[in-house]
């Protein structure tokens, strides 16, 4: 009798292990690359939703806090950085972009989730959108509340991001941003509120879809080139050209502009008022900077709309580039990458109409 029971137990165990391994084989293999931010933050009390410390919790702890991940994927965590994202640098971006490309080239990696601070999440997403050389999903995720807070949004955001990264529908969509059950494209998403959980939006141009229950639902896709269709390659880059942003406002002067140029800026993004307008007392200095070889891109501080060429300035005559609909912070990224290939303003303008 005992021998029979043992035999049945071993058979049941063997059957379970086979079933488990078959099930695990069917689950997507998702790498979670952790960089810090609020999603890895902690506060003194459960009601501390501001004034907490970002970048204190490691990637394995983030994964352990969401055991449901194991039902939808085989996740592996890697701590790439542990920083608040306002401190993200070009060097961090190059390191992260190269690591993403190495991992995505591996056949046993089906997708990548990057946990990231929300302050510059949209910038890292756009940078990766231009340099990732794979159609496999890359999803950036953050949180507006630390994991110690009541109704923390990090765990569900992480679960949704892994779900998206493992979904067939996300393949070839470009780098994605997932918070608050929404799916946004890297090019047009932006942080619109300093602290509320619904902060990430794609105003006017629209988000791409939703996560609901066990699925990702897409309703749009971007019309601009990205990832495998991008001409930018960072594999041999150790630095990016210095590009700075000059902010436009009433009573503006050229002090910041001239200081950036004196410090070696190769390109300037002029985040002008309205349709990228340039104050009368600044225009001569901007024109002089261009004549001395600094690439000038006219962008707008407004947040939405097309930056029209030859609208608020004679771009043809001044040899300026315009940012199309890119925010100043994203125009900076495209100009940096563009200037790794050319300083020709006609070629650079083409890039702003392409990506
Ligand atoms: N300081 C913010 C950052 O790391 C915290 C956050 O919102 O993620 O981007």
Short mmCIF file of C-alpha atoms and ligand atoms in Angstrom, two decimals, residues 37-38 52 84-86 117-119 143 191, ligand 1:
data_model
loop_
_atom_site.label_atom_id
_atom_site.label_comp_id
_atom_site.label_asym_id
_atom_site.label_seq_id
_atom_site.Cartn_x
_atom_site.Cartn_y
_atom_site.Cartn_z
CA UNK A 37 12.85 56.86 -8.81
CA UNK A 38 9.68 56.99 -6.74
CA UNK A 52 9.81 60.77 0.59
CA UNK A 84 16.29 59.91 -8.71
CA UNK A 85 15.71 60.60 -12.40
CA UNK A 86 16.25 64.38 -12.17
CA UNK A 117 11.80 58.10 -11.88
CA UNK A 118 8.95 60.11 -13.34
CA UNK A 119 10.78 63.44 -13.64
CA UNK A 143 5.08 55.70 -9.92
CA UNK A 191 4.47 64.48 -17.18
N1 LIG B 1 12.38 62.66 -8.14
C1 LIG B 1 11.49 61.85 -8.93
C2 LIG B 1 12.29 61.04 -9.93
O1 LIG B 1 13.13 60.25 -9.52
C3 LIG B 1 10.68 60.89 -8.14
C4 LIG B 1 9.69 60.22 -9.05
O2 LIG B 1 8.62 60.79 -9.24
O3 LIG B 1 9.97 59.16 -9.61
O4 LIG B 1 12.05 61.20 -11.12
#
